[in-house]
Coordinates of C-alpha atoms in Angstrom, one line a residue:
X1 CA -44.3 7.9 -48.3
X2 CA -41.5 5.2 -49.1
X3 CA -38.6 7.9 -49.3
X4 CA -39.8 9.7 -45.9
X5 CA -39.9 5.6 -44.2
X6 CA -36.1 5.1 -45.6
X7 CA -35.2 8.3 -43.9
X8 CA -36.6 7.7 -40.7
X9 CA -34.5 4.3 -40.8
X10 CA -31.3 5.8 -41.4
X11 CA -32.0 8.3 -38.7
X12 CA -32.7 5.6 -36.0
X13 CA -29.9 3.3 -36.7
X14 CA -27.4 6.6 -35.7
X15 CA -29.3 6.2 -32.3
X16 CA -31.2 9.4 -33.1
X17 CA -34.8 10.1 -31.8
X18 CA -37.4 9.5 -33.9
X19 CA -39.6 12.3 -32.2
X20 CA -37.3 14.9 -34.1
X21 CA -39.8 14.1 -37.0
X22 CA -42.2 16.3 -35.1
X23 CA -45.0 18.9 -36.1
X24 CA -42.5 21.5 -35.7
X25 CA -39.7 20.1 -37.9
X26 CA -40.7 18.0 -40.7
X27 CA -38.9 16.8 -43.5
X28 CA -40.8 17.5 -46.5
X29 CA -39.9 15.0 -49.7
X30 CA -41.6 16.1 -53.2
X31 CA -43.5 12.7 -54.3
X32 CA -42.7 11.0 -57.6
X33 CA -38.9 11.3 -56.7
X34 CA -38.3 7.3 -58.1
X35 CA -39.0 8.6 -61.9
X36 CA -36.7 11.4 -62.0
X37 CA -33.4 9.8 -63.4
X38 CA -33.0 7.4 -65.8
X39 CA -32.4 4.0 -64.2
X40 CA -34.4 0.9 -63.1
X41 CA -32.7 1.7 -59.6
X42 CA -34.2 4.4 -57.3
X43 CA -32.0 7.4 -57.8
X44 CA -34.1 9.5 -57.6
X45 CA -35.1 8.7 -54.1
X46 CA -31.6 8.0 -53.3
X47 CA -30.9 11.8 -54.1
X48 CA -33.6 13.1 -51.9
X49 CA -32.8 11.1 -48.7
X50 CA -29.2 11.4 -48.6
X51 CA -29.3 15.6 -49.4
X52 CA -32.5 15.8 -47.0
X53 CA -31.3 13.5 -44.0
X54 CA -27.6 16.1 -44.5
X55 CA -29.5 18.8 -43.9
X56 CA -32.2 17.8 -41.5
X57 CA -29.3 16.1 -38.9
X58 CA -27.9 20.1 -39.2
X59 CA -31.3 21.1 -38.6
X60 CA -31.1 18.7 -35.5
X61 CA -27.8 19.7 -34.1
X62 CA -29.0 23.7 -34.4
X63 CA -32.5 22.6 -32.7
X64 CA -30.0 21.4 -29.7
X65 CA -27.6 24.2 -29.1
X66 CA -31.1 26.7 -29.5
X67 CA -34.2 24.7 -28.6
X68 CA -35.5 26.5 -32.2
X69 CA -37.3 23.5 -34.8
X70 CA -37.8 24.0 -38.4
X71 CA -38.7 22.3 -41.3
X72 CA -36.8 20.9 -44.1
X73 CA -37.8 20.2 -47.7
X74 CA -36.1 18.6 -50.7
X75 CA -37.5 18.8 -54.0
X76 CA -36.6 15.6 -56.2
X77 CA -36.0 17.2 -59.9
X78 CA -33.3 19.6 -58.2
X79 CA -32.1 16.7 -55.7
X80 CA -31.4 14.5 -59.0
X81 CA -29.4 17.4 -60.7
X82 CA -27.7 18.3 -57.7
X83 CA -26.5 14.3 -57.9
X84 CA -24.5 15.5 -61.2
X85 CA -23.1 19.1 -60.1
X86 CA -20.0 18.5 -61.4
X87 CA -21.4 18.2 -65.5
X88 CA -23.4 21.5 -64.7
X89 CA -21.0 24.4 -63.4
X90 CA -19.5 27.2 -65.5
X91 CA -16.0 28.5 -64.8
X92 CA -15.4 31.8 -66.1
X93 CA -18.3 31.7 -68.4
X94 CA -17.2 27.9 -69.7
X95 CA -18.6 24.7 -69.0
X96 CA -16.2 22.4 -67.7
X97 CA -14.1 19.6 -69.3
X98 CA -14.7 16.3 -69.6
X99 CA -14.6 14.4 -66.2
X100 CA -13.3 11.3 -67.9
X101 CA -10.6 10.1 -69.7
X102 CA -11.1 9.2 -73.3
X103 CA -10.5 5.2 -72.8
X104 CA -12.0 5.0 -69.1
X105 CA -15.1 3.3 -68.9
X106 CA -16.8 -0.8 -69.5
X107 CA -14.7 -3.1 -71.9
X108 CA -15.2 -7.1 -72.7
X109 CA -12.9 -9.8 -71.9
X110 CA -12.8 -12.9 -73.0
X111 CA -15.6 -13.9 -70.5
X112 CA -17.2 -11.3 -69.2
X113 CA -16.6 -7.8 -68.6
X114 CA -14.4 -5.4 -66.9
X115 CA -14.3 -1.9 -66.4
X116 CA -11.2 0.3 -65.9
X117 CA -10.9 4.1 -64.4
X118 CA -7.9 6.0 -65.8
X119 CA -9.2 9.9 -64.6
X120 CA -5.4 9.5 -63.0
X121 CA -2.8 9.6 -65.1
X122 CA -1.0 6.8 -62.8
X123 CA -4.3 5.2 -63.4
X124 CA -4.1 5.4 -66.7
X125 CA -0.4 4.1 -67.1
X126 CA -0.6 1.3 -65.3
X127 CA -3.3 -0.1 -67.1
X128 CA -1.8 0.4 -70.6
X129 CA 1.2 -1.0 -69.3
X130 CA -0.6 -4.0 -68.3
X131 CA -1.8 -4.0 -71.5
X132 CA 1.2 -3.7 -73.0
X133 CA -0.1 -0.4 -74.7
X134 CA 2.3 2.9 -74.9
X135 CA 0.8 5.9 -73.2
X136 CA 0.1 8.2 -76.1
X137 CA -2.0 10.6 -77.3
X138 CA -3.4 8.2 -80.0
X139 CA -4.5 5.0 -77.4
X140 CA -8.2 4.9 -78.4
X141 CA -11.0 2.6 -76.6
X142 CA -11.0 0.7 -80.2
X143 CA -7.1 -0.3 -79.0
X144 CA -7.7 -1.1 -75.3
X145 CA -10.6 -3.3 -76.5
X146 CA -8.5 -5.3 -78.7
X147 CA -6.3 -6.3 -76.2
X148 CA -8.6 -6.7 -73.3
X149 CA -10.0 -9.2 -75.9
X150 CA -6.9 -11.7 -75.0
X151 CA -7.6 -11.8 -71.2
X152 CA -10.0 -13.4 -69.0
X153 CA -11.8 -11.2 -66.5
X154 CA -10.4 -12.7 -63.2
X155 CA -6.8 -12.6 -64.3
X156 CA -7.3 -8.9 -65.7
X157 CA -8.8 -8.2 -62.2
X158 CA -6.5 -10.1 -60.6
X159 CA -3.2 -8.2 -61.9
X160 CA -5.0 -4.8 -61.7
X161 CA -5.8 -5.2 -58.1
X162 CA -1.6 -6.4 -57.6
X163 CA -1.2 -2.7 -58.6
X164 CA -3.9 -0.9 -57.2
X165 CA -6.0 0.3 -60.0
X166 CA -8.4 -1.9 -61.3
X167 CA -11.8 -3.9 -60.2
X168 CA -14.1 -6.4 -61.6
X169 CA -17.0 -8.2 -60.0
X170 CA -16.7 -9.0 -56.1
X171 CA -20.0 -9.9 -53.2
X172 CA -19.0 -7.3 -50.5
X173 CA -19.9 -7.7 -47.1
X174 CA -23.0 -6.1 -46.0
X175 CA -22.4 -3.2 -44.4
X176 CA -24.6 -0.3 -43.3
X177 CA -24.4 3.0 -45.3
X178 CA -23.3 4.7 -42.6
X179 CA -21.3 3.6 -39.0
X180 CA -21.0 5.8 -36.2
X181 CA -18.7 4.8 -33.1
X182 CA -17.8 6.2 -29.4
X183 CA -14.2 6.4 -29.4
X184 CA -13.6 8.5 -26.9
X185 CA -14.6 10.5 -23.6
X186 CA -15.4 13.8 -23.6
X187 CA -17.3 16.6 -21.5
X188 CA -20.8 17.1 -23.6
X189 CA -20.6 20.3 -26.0
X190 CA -21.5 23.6 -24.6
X191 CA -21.4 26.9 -26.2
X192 CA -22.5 30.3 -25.1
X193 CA -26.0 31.0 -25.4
X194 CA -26.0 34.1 -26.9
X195 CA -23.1 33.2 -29.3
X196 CA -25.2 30.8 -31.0
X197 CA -28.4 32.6 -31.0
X198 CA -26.3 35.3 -33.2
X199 CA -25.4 32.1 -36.1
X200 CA -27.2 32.8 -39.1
X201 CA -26.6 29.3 -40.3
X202 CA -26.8 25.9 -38.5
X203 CA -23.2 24.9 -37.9
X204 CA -21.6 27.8 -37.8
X205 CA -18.9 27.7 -35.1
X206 CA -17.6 23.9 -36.4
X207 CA -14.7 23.8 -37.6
X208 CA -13.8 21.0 -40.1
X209 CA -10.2 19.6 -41.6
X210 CA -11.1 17.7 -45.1
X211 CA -8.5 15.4 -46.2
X212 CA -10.5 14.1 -49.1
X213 CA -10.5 13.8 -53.2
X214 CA -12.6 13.2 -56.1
X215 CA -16.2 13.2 -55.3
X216 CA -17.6 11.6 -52.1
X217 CA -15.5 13.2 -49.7
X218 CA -15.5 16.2 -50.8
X219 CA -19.1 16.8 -51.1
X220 CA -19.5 15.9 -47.9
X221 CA -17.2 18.7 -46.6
X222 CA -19.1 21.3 -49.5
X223 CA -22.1 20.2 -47.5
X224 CA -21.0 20.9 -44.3
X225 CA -19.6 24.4 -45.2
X226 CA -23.1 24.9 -47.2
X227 CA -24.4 24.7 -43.7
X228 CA -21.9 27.4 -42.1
X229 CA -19.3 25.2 -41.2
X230 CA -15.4 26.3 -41.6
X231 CA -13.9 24.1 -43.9
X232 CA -10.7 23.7 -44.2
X233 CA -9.2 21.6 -47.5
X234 CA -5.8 20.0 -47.2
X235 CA -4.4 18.5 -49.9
X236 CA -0.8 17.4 -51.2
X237 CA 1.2 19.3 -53.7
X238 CA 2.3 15.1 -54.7
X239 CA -0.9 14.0 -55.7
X240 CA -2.4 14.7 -59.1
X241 CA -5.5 16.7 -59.3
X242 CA -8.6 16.5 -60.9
X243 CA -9.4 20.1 -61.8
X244 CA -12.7 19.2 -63.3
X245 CA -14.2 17.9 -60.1
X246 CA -12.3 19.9 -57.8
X247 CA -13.5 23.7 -58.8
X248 CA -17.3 22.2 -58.2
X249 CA -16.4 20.5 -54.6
X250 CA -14.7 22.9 -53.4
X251 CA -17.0 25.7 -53.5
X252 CA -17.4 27.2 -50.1
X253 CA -14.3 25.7 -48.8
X254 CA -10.6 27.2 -47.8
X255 CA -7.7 25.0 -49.8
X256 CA -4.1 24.8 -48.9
X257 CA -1.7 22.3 -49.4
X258 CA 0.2 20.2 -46.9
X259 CA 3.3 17.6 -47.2
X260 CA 2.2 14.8 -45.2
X261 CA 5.8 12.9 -45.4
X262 CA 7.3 16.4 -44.4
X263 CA 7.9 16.5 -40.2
X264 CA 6.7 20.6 -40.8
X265 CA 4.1 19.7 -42.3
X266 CA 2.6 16.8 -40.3
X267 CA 3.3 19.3 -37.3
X268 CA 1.2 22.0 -39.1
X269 CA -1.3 19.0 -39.6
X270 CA -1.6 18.2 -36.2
X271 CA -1.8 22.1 -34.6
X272 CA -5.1 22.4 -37.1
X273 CA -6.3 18.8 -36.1
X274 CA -6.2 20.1 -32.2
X275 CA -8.7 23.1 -32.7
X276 CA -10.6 21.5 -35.2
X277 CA -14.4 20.0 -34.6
X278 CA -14.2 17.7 -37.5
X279 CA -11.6 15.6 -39.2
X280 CA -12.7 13.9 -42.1
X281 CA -10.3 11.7 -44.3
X282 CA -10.5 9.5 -47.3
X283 CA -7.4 7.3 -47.3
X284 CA -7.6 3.6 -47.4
X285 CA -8.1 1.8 -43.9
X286 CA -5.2 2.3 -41.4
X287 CA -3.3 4.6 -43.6
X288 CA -3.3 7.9 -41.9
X289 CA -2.1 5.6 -38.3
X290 CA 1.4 5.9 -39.5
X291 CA 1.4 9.4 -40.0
X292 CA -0.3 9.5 -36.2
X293 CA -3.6 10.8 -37.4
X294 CA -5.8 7.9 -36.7
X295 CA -9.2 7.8 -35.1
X296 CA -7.9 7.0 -31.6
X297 CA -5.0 9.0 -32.2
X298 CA -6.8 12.1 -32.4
X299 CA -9.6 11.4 -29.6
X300 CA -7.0 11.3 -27.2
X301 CA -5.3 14.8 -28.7
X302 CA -8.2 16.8 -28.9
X303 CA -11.3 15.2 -27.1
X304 CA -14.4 15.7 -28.7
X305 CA -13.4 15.4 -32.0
X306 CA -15.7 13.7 -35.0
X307 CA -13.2 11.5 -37.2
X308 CA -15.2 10.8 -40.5
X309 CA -13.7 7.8 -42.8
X310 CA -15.2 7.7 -46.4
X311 CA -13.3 4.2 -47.4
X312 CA -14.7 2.1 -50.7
X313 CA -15.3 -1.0 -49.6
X314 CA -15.6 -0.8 -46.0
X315 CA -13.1 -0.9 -42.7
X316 CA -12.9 -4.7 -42.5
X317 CA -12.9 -7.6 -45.1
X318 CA -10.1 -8.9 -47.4
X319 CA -10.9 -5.6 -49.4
X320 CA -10.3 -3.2 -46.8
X321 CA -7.4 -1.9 -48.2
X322 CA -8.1 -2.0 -52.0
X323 CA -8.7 1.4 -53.5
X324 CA -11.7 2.0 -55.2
X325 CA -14.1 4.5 -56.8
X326 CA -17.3 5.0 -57.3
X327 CA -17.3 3.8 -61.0
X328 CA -15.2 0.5 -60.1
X329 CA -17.7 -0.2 -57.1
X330 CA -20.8 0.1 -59.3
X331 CA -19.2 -2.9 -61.0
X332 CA -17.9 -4.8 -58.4
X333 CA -21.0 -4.9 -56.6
X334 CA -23.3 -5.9 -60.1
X335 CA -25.1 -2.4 -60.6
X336 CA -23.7 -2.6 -64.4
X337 CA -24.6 -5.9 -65.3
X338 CA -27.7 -5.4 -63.7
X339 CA -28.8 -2.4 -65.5
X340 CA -27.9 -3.6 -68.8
X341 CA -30.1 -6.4 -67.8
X342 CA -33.3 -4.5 -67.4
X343 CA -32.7 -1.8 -70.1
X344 CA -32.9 -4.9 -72.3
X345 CA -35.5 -6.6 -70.7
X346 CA -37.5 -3.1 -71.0
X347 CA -36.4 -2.8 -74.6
X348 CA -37.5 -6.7 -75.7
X349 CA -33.6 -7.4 -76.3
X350 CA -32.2 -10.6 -75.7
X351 CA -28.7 -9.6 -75.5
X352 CA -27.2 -7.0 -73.3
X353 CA -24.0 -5.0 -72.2
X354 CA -23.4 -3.8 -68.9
X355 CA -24.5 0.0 -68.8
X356 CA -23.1 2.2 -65.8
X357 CA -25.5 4.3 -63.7
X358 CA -26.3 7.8 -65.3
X359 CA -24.9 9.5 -62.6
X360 CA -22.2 8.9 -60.0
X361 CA -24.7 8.0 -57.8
X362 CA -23.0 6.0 -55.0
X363 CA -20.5 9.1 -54.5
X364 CA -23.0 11.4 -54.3
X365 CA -25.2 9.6 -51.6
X366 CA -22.0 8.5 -49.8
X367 CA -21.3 12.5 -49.5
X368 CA -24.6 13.7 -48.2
X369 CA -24.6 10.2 -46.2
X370 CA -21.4 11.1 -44.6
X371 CA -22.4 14.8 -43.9
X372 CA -25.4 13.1 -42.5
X373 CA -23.1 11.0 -40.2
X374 CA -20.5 13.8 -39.2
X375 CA -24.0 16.1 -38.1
X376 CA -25.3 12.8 -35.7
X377 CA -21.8 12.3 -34.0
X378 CA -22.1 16.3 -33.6
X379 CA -25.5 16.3 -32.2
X380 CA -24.3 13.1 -29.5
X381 CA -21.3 15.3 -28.5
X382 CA -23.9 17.7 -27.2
X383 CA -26.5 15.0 -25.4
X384 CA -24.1 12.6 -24.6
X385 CA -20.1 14.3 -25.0
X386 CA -17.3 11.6 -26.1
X387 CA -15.3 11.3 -29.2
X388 CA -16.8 10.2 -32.1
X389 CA -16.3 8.1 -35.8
X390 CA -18.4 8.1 -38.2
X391 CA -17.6 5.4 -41.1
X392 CA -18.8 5.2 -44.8
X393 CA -17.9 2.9 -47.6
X394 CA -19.4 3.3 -51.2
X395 CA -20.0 -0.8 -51.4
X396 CA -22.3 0.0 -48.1
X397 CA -24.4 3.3 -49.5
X398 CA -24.2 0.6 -53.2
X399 CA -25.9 -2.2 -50.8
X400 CA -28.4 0.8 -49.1
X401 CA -29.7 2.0 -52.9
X402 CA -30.3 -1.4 -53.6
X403 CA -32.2 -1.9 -50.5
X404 CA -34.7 1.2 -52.0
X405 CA -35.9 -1.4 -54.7
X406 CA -35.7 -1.5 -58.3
X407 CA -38.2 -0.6 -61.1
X408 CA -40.3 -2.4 -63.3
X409 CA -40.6 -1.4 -67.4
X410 CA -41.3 1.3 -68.5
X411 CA -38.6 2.6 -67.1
X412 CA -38.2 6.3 -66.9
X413 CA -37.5 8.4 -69.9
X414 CA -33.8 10.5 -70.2
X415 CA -35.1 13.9 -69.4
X416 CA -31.8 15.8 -69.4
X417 CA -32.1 19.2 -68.0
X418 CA -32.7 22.0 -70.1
X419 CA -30.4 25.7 -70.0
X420 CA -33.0 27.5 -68.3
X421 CA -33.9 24.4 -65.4
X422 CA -30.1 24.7 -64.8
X423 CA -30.0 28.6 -64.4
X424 CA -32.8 28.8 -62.3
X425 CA -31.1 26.1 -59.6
X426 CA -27.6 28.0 -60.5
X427 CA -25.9 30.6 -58.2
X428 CA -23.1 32.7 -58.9
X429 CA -19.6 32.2 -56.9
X430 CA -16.8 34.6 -56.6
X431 CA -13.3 34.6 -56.1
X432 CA -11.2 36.2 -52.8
X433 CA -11.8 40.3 -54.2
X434 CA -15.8 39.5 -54.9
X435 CA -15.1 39.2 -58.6
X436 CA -17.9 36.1 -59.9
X437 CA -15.8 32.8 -61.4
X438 CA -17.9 30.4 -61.6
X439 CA -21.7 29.5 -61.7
X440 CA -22.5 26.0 -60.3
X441 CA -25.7 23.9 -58.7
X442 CA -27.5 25.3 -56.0
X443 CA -28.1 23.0 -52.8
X444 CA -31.8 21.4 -52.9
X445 CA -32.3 21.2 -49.0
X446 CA -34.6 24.2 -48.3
X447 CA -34.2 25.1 -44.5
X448 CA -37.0 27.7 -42.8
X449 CA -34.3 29.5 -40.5
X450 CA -31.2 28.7 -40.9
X451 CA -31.3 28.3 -44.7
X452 CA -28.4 27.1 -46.5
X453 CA -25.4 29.2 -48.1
X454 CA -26.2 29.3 -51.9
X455 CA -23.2 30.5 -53.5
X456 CA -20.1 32.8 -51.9
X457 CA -16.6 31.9 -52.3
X458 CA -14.9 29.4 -54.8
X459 CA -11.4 28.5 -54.8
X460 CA -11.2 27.1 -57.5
X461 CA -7.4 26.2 -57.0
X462 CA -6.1 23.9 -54.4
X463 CA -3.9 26.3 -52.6
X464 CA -5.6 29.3 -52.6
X465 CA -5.5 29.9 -48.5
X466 CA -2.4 29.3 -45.8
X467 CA -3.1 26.0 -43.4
X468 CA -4.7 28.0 -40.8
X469 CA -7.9 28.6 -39.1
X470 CA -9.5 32.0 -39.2

């Protein structure tokens, strides 16, 4: 099986063993997963490696601390919708709102194409004001088009990037999906026996700081708590939310908010970074050093740590610091162009537009990727001790989908998911007195002992806990 091959790759570049695929725990991918979302790239099978290689390493890490194996199975249909959890949730009975804004998306220039993310509201006003457009109410794509019209690509991309906001078409470096690094010594990991043999769930005990937005990041740090984990979600009061994506990745999680340009707060920062297991961070390349919360930083303050960097176009290159998203990277790295291309070669067309993946696909992988990482560096703090990074870019899990191969016509079909497929994957979540909020995407990993937490506790707000641990 293709999938099962790509998995067992990704496994043994970490420097894990490949006789963890054993009789006694298997990881178990549902065939056919390629067809299951509409794309001439491999979705499908993206899905189901990323989510099963998340929970399998958790399986792995558990198998360490108890000596107990088990096996793991992924079906693909639920693996695919779990790739678009945030479009599938209800909050309080209601779906939710629109992810995007009304004039995000793909627009033509002069020679080519761009494509612009405005979720932000900063986003959004610094591309109008490049374009010379008020921010109101009544900006339409219709407008935005019109005046993209009068620019080439490379300047638009050029003056966007001067300001941090926008991306066109760039050759990253390759880059592996996922990076894991010894930064630091450390005794190996040992816990009590009979404390672990009393864990219902496979990383209960780990304690995890997320420092992460939109999508990526954070489902990385849902997965992890899906798994038992303590997680912990600081973010800042400053930065605008996305409440649309937030209530869905932050289910299972703990939310408070934290100052980071506040001495108090950075202190209250650093007391939770020197009990915590995991510290796992979004912010461009280098940025969190200042603040003293870099990789090395931490391994010498509490030895033993896993950092995790989710970054979007890698840790070194002249893009390192550019800020990116999953929607900007899909076009930077060709995806759009490339599946307008075969949607009209499928279709007999001899013109086409760029057309962005029907999902977000490279957050999504990068999440479960990432998760995937954190649960490696934690099994090597056990076999081998030390400090540990783990790195992720969305250009490297954009280079890693390609590398699954692409699809030849007929492509498959749009088979959106009907009300009663959703409710049967759904579970119910409740607030802090028990009372059910929302209703949102099950996980698709299936784990024969220490199965996963499908639903429990939602947040839904950002500062719904103090900055403590439990």
């Amino acid at each position: 099986m293709p999938q099962l091959a790509a998995a067992k790759a990704l496994w043994t570049s970490l420097g894990l063993p490949l006789h963890a695929f054993g009789e006694q725990s298997a990881l178990r991918l549902s065939p056919n997963a390629d067809r299951v979302i509409n794309s001439s790239f491999k979705l499908g099978d993206a899905a189901q490696i990323s989510i099963g290689l998340s929970a399998f390493s958790a399986a792995y890490y558990q198998k360490l601390n108890t000596g107990i194996s088990q096996n793991v199975s992924v079906d693909a249909r639920h693996a695919a919708i779990q790739f678009h959890s945030e479009v599938y949730y209800t909050l309080q009975g209601k779906p939710p709102p629109p992810v995007w804004d009304a004039i995000a998306g793909l627009y033509r220039t002069q020679d080519g194409h761009v494509r612009i993310h405005t979720n932000f509201p900063h986003h959004r006003r610094g591309i109008l004001d490049i374009l010379k457009i008020p921010d109101t109410p009544q900006v339409n794509r219709a407008i935005v088009q019109e005046h993209l019209l009068g620019w080439s690509a490379v300047d638009f991309e050029t003056e966007a990037a001067a300001r941090n906001i926008g991306k066109l078409i760039h050759k990253a470096k390759e880059t592996p999906p996922v990076q894991l690094f010894k930064i630091g010594e450390a005794p190996t990991r040992k816990e009590a026996v009979d404390k672990i043999l009393e864990r219902s769930h496979a990383l209960n005990g780990i304690r995890v700081l997320d420092l992460t937005r939109v999508i990526a990041g954070p489902v990385a740090g849902r997965t992890l708590a899906a798994h038992g984990a303590d997680v912990l979600l600081i973010t800042s009061r400053k930065l605008p939310a996305l409440p649309a994506l937030d209530a869905d990745t932050s289910r299972g999680k703990r939310t408070a908010q934290l100052d980071l340009d506040d001495a108090a707060d950075r202190q209250a920062l650093a007391n939770l970074a020197s009990e915590c297991d995991v510290f796992l961070q979004a912010y461009r390349p280098g940025s969190l050093e200042a603040k003293g919360f870099g990789p090395a930083q931490l391994a010498a303050a509490r030895p033993g740590i896993v950092y995790a960097s989710l970054s979007a176009w890698g840790s070194e290159g002249p893009w390192k610091g550019r800020r990116g998203f999953d929607s900007l990277v899909q076009t930077a790295t060709g995806y759009n162009v490339d599946e307008g291309e075969a949607y009209a070669s499928a279709h007999g067309n001899a013109d086409f537009t760029p057309r962005p993946l029907p999902v977000q696909a490279l957050d999504h992988a990068a999440g479960y990727l990432l998760a995937f990482g954190i649960n490696a560096a934690l099994a090597k703090t056990i076999t081998e001790g030390g400090s540990w990074e783990v790195r992720v870019s969305l250009a490297g899990v954009g280079q890693w989908i390609r590398s699954l191969g692409r699809l030849a016509a007929p492509l498959p079909a749009a088979a959106l998911p009907q009300d009663s497929e959703i409710q049967a994957v759904s579970e119910s979540w409740h607030d802090d007195e028990g009372q059910p909020v929302m209703t949102a995407i099950k996980h698709s990993a299936d784990m024969e002992r220490t199965p996963v937490i499908q639903g429990g506790y939602a947040p839904v707000t950002l500062d719904a806990s103090h900055p403590a641990w439990k």
